Amino acid sequence: MARPGAWGMRLLAGLLLVGLAGCGSGPSPDVATPRTDEFVFGLLMVGPANDRGWSQAHFEAGQYVEKNVSGTRMVYVDKVNPADRPGTTPAQLANDLLDRGARLIIFNSDDMKDGALEFARAHPDIPIIHISGDNAWPKGRDFARLPNLANVMGRMEHGAAMAGFVAAMTTRTGRIGYLGPLINDETRRLAAATYLGARHAWTQVLKRDPGQLRFKVSWIGFWFNVPGVTADPTQVADGFFSSGFDVIVSGIDTTEALAEAKKFSTPDKPAWAIPYDYVNACAEAEGNCLGVPYYNWGPAYVQHVEAVRAGTWQPSFQWLDPDWSDINNPDRSAVGFQKGAALPPAAAQELDAFIGALAGGLNLWTGPLRYQDGTVFLKPGETATDTQVWYLPQLLQGMTGQSVSNQ
Amino acid sequence: MDITLQDIRKTFGRVIACDRVTLAVPGGTIQGLLGENGAGKSTLMKILSGFLRPDSGEIRLDGTPVIFRHPADAVRTGVGMLHQDPLDYPTLTVLENFMSGRPERFFPSRSAATRRLRELAGTFGFAIDPRACLDTLTVGERQQLEILRLLSLDVRVLILDEPTTGISAAQKAQLFETLRRLAVEGRTVLFVSHKLEEVESLCHRVAVLRSGALAGAQVPPYTTAELVALMFGRPIVFPQREPAAPGRPVLELRALSAMDDRLRLAPLDFDLRAGEVVGLAGLTGSGQRLLLRTCAGLVRPVAGTVRVNGRDLTGQVYPSCRRHGVVFVPTARLEEGLIGDMNLSEHLLLVQPPRRLFIDRPRALEAAEERIRDFAIRGSPDSLMRELSGGNQQRALLSLLAPPLALILIEEPTRGLDLESAAAVWTRLRAHCRAGAAILFLSSDLDEIRAHSDRIVVFFCGRSSPPLDPSRTDREELGRLIGGKGWDREAAG
Amino acid sequence: MIRARVLCQQAGRQAGGVILALLAASGLLLLAGASPVEVFRQIGLGAFGSVTRLADVLVVWGPLALVTAGLLVTFAAGLWNIGIEGQIVMGAIGVTGSLRLLQDAPLPAWAVLSVALAAGMMAGAAWAMLSGLLKTVGGVNEIFGGLGLNFIASALILWLIFGPWKRPGIGSMSGTEPFPDSLWLPALAGTRLSFWSVALGLAAVGAVALLLSRTVLGLRLKAVGRNFRAAYLLGVPAWRHLLLAFGLCGALAGVAGFVQVTAVYHRLIPSISSGYGFLGLMVALIIRCRAAWVAPVAVFFAAITIGGIQLPIALQLDSSLSGVLQGLLVLGVLFSDGLRHRAAARP
């Protein structure tokens, strides 16, 4: 027994030595120190980089930067959430990107708010972009006054309104389901914006009774399905389609609603869905996709990367409008709407007219509007301020579904 | 089938279990294999049945050398072994156990197997319900089932390792009849035992093993003295029964009744006095085991009272009975009695009430050394229990019984033990009696019961006889009662 | 001396399994089109390449060592405490609940944290004893009872996070409102590592090692684990010892929950256990009740967990590969153990 033991010891010692040699041989080239002329930026994504949604839109924006700004390179971690990466925190993973030489770090999710702040405080010399946050907004409620934190968000309220618009133009049952992620300021305002777009189409274009439009919001509890933790979006979508809803507008990061629309659709009972976030999200089921409101983060990323390189970067809060001259311009517009193959031509025409009206100054956030509980949100003729929209405390009258978690 | 074992050698570490054993057994023979515990009988038979591989040597069947890689190889070749501790699946039913190990189709036919089992059981007069769960069977019944299973696999060589220990006298007679019939049919039977009289009455020839080597062989007529000499190489001192000087009652049972899933114990009134030894006889599963376990607090009585030294212990669980001086020593030593992976000094620490937080190792070792000396245990304080032979395990178990004890409830005190160990066990038990303890024991060995009991209680189907005086009760009368005859007269009288 | 030699021999025996696992992992990586050398190098660098990384490894090590130490107690008593995940979760819930109650009270932070620690231990122990009661009273195997209780614990934590303990105006599974900095276990400068996490882990491992090797209670637990029936007949109150083993393990799981809440996440999240319960089971399986090995093997597993993060960053490989590697290690070691036992049984 002693002999194999001794042999094993030698082997183990050998392995350890090899390991230590590997670790200890001076500053290893790939723990960072990039070529001096190279600019490395880091991206933390809450979901998988190929989710056909939120995270993929960011990932491709990073590739857009690499392509359009020479000498840049992206390092990234995806699935940055405690369910997928147990035991880790966003700040810790940001540190790993820093070790890989990143000189600008992008946190791509509302869920990383605390991590982004913690990291920004710990690294005052590293510019941080927290997507969808408000800590860099002097008018906002949580202004943190940090010298190295910027916020970027697209005004998806417009895209959401377009989604609601085509949903209402297409529905045959008058029932639109909204597949919501978790409940917070951002998701409430996007759900509300979708409803406003739908109501506009219903009452102004179709001239129908607003009482006959059902707009129901179901929340799953997170940005995407976490088995065992969130409600299953597939089940929620099934629930919509099997209870008379024929259009689902998705507000989550992934495309379950579209897949279910394809499954439930029959020639006499068609079902449609409108995914979210990512320009090519319709590819999952072209025949059931009415279109997709999407983010185009590339141009904003380029602007930040160039500013950091030039040394002119400043903290900022950006809530970026579409480029109204062409909302689908990949180099200029932060928010776009890609029409889907299933969108009826007539509805498509009306949509163009609607987009034109929005570009011309149509503001759906104009009174009279009431909150879901009946209290007045906007008096007749009053328009909502940015903070009123950003921090929308409740859903609007006419929508069903939870405004806040009511458990 | 002729069997030849040629120069079989097997070692476990430094222990030589079989030392160049050569043995030839012609077909149609019942070959006895005698030897005390640890003599190497079981090892040799495990080699023949494919459970162990020899270090060297050769096995030939009908002259052809064979190598068994696995017991299944041996069974396919026609060699089956019935182990001392049944190797079966306690959670399955009797039928499923019976069907295991058969070269069956993917979906075996249960009805055919049931038929076959019933037929075989009928042939040998074994009463076995195919649907029963195996863990409700006694050791004896499990061994019966295993015999039937091997026969159904059509083995031509049947090895039985101490097969009579758990079964009743009637079952034993049936078994011997069966074995004789199998031999007449031309099958070879290897019968491993340490009981001289069984071997003498059954076997056509006997080989004796001592310390791993063949010590000698005999054919009838056998000379018992010579066989003993071959087995031990030394004389054995048997403990004498001392007439009990009955003291105050230690155990008082009043209308005690208990139940398990197969049996109901008829209400029983019984007193056991200090210093007294009472043996419980009966077929396996007649109620004697249930009574012992009820007295120990392992089974809750359904009616009646149990008093120990005047204290009512009815319905108390075993730990509290133990606190009042009641100990229970089970049959299955390594299953219930001892912890196989622990050594003697650890066992001694376990049985003491935990007075200290930390273990005092030197003292524990010292205590273990003392027990090893006093009880003549072959082993060291740190030998694991499973490494000890059956006799030494039983001695170790007895060495854990710390006086003062009120009542010792013991199942099969000498099952599987050689004469020397059996004598040592009874010497120890007697010593407890002298110190004021009372002993209630059950045994399937009528001679043991007659030799060591001050009174005998016979059980049949849950009923119990009045206590009998062993000096005025002969073997035949006991046998009749055990077999269920004469009970109406008993009840009337 | 003898002890050291025994340890070395044990290490030697496990090395075969480790090598086997590394070979199998290399094969898998080659199939996946990755260079095994590069993968192992990245994991090594990711775990030990800098002080921050080493600190991150120890962040994982603390709760993992606590959980594993607890599992050694239940393993010694012959119990498969699969309910360990739920026990961590309940511990974390106990900690969060008491912190929420006391965070505005005029008490010093150390007092609040001590109360939270005690609450976590009690919650974890209570949940574990429930497994024990199910087994001892109801005859429910602890594996099934534990699985069921895990589900209940995770349903409870989800309900709390989405319901009563939600952040104001928010309904999200991402967690409760973070606690104020004053209630964070202080981190060593420049790292996420809290001294207390490591200290609690070491203390737990030491205490369990002492318990199992030197105390009468430890001996009795082992006796119950190796032969319940015999221990009972030898006079050990076996049922009570089962419950006690569950209680001790649950208390340590509760401490792990405390560390996760107060030192790592600073709030309650649905996956607060970080899967350390199951990881701890793997560690315990490998070391097979030899308490001296908890610390190094837990470092190893923590290092793979942390080092594995580099795989997607550096090599665009899925980091679940580190889980595969851990699983292979367990299988490799168990396999080589099994081979050895077979060899010993039939020379």
GROMACS .gro file of C-alpha atoms in nm, chain C residues 3-119:
model
  117
  903ARG     CA    1  -0.087   1.102   1.063
  904ALA     CA    2   0.105   1.292   0.799
  905ARG     CA    3   0.200   0.968   0.631
  906VAL     CA    4  -0.157   0.850   0.624
  907LEU     CA    5  -0.262   1.181   0.473
  908CYS     CA    6   0.004   1.148   0.205
  909GLN     CA    7  -0.107   0.798   0.122
  910GLN     CA    8  -0.466   0.914   0.096
  911ALA     CA    9  -0.356   1.194  -0.132
  912GLY     CA   10  -0.166   0.950  -0.344
  913ARG     CA   11  -0.465   0.724  -0.381
  914GLN     CA   12  -0.686   1.012  -0.488
  915ALA     CA   13  -0.431   1.137  -0.739
  916GLY     CA   14  -0.513   0.849  -0.971
  917GLY     CA   15  -0.877   0.953  -0.977
  918VAL     CA   16  -0.784   1.316  -1.035
  919ILE     CA   17  -0.563   1.224  -1.327
  920LEU     CA   18  -0.836   1.005  -1.468
  921ALA     CA   19  -1.082   1.293  -1.442
  922LEU     CA   20  -0.839   1.535  -1.607
  923LEU     CA   21  -0.787   1.293  -1.894
  924ALA     CA   22  -1.159   1.249  -1.942
  925ALA     CA   23  -1.209   1.624  -1.929
  926SER     CA   24  -0.931   1.670  -2.184
  927GLY     CA   25  -1.103   1.427  -2.416
  928LEU     CA   26  -1.426   1.618  -2.385
  929LEU     CA   27  -1.254   1.949  -2.448
  930LEU     CA   28  -1.082   1.814  -2.757
  931LEU     CA   29  -1.422   1.700  -2.882
  932ALA     CA   30  -1.550   2.050  -2.816
  933GLY     CA   31  -1.261   2.186  -3.018
  934ALA     CA   32  -1.079   2.350  -2.730
  935SER     CA   33  -0.724   2.305  -2.615
  936PRO     CA   34  -0.725   2.127  -2.277
  937VAL     CA   35  -0.395   2.280  -2.177
  938GLU     CA   36  -0.527   2.626  -2.247
  939VAL     CA   37  -0.849   2.555  -2.059
  940PHE     CA   38  -0.668   2.428  -1.749
  941ARG     CA   39  -0.426   2.719  -1.768
  942GLN     CA   40  -0.711   2.968  -1.788
  943ILE     CA   41  -0.884   2.805  -1.493
  944GLY     CA   42  -0.561   2.810  -1.294
  945LEU     CA   43  -0.495   3.172  -1.379
  946GLY     CA   44  -0.854   3.263  -1.318
  947ALA     CA   45  -0.836   3.117  -0.971
  948PHE     CA   46  -0.486   3.204  -0.857
  949GLY     CA   47  -0.364   3.461  -1.112
  950SER     CA   48  -0.396   3.759  -0.881
  951VAL     CA   49  -0.471   3.847  -0.523
  952THR     CA   50  -0.823   3.954  -0.620
  953ARG     CA   51  -0.886   3.620  -0.785
  954LEU     CA   52  -0.749   3.430  -0.488
  955ALA     CA   53  -0.978   3.635  -0.268
  956ASP     CA   54  -1.270   3.544  -0.494
  957VAL     CA   55  -1.182   3.178  -0.454
  958LEU     CA   56  -1.193   3.220  -0.078
  959VAL     CA   57  -1.528   3.397  -0.109
  960VAL     CA   58  -1.661   3.070  -0.247
  961TRP     CA   59  -1.453   2.864  -0.008
  962GLY     CA   60  -1.606   3.008   0.309
  963PRO     CA   61  -1.966   2.895   0.262
  964LEU     CA   62  -1.855   2.581   0.077
  965ALA     CA   63  -1.636   2.474   0.369
  966LEU     CA   64  -1.919   2.548   0.613
  967VAL     CA   65  -2.163   2.338   0.414
  968THR     CA   66  -1.917   2.054   0.366
  969ALA     CA   67  -1.827   2.050   0.734
  970GLY     CA   68  -2.196   2.018   0.813
  971LEU     CA   69  -2.238   1.741   0.558
  972LEU     CA   70  -1.955   1.544   0.718
  973VAL     CA   71  -2.163   1.526   1.034
  974THR     CA   72  -2.465   1.388   0.851
  975PHE     CA   73  -2.249   1.158   0.640
  976ALA     CA   74  -2.091   1.025   0.957
  977ALA     CA   75  -2.440   0.947   1.084
  978GLY     CA   76  -2.514   0.765   0.760
  979LEU     CA   77  -2.747   1.031   0.623
  980TRP     CA   78  -2.773   1.171   0.273
  981ASN     CA   79  -2.868   1.523   0.361
  982ILE     CA   80  -2.988   1.628   0.018
  983GLY     CA   81  -3.197   1.891   0.193
  984ILE     CA   82  -2.881   2.095   0.250
  985GLU     CA   83  -2.975   2.345  -0.023
  986GLY     CA   84  -3.302   2.420   0.150
  987GLN     CA   85  -3.120   2.452   0.480
  988ILE     CA   86  -2.888   2.717   0.337
  989VAL     CA   87  -3.190   2.896   0.194
  990MET     CA   88  -3.378   2.883   0.524
  991GLY     CA   89  -3.069   3.005   0.705
  992ALA     CA   90  -3.046   3.298   0.465
  993ILE     CA   91  -3.415   3.369   0.516
  994GLY     CA   92  -3.367   3.366   0.892
  995VAL     CA   93  -3.073   3.603   0.859
  996THR     CA   94  -3.258   3.837   0.623
  997GLY     CA   95  -3.568   3.835   0.840
  998SER     CA   96  -3.380   3.926   1.154
  999LEU     CA   97  -3.175   4.191   0.974
 1000ARG     CA   98  -3.493   4.347   0.839
 1001LEU     CA   99  -3.642   4.354   1.185
 1002LEU     CA  100  -3.335   4.500   1.351
 1003GLN     CA  101  -3.171   4.718   1.087
 1004ASP     CA  102  -3.346   5.031   1.213
 1005ALA     CA  103  -3.315   4.939   1.579
 1006PRO     CA  104  -3.071   5.142   1.790
 1007LEU     CA  105  -2.825   4.858   1.819
 1008PRO     CA  106  -2.460   4.834   1.719
 1009ALA     CA  107  -2.400   4.651   1.394
 1010TRP     CA  108  -2.212   4.365   1.559
 1011ALA     CA  109  -2.508   4.297   1.784
 1012VAL     CA  110  -2.751   4.293   1.491
 1013LEU     CA  111  -2.520   4.066   1.294
 1014SER     CA  112  -2.478   3.831   1.589
 1015VAL     CA  113  -2.852   3.802   1.628
 1016ALA     CA  114  -2.878   3.739   1.253
 1017LEU     CA  115  -2.614   3.468   1.274
 1018ALA     CA  116  -2.800   3.296   1.555
 1019ALA     CA  117  -3.128   3.327   1.366
   0.00000   0.00000   0.00000
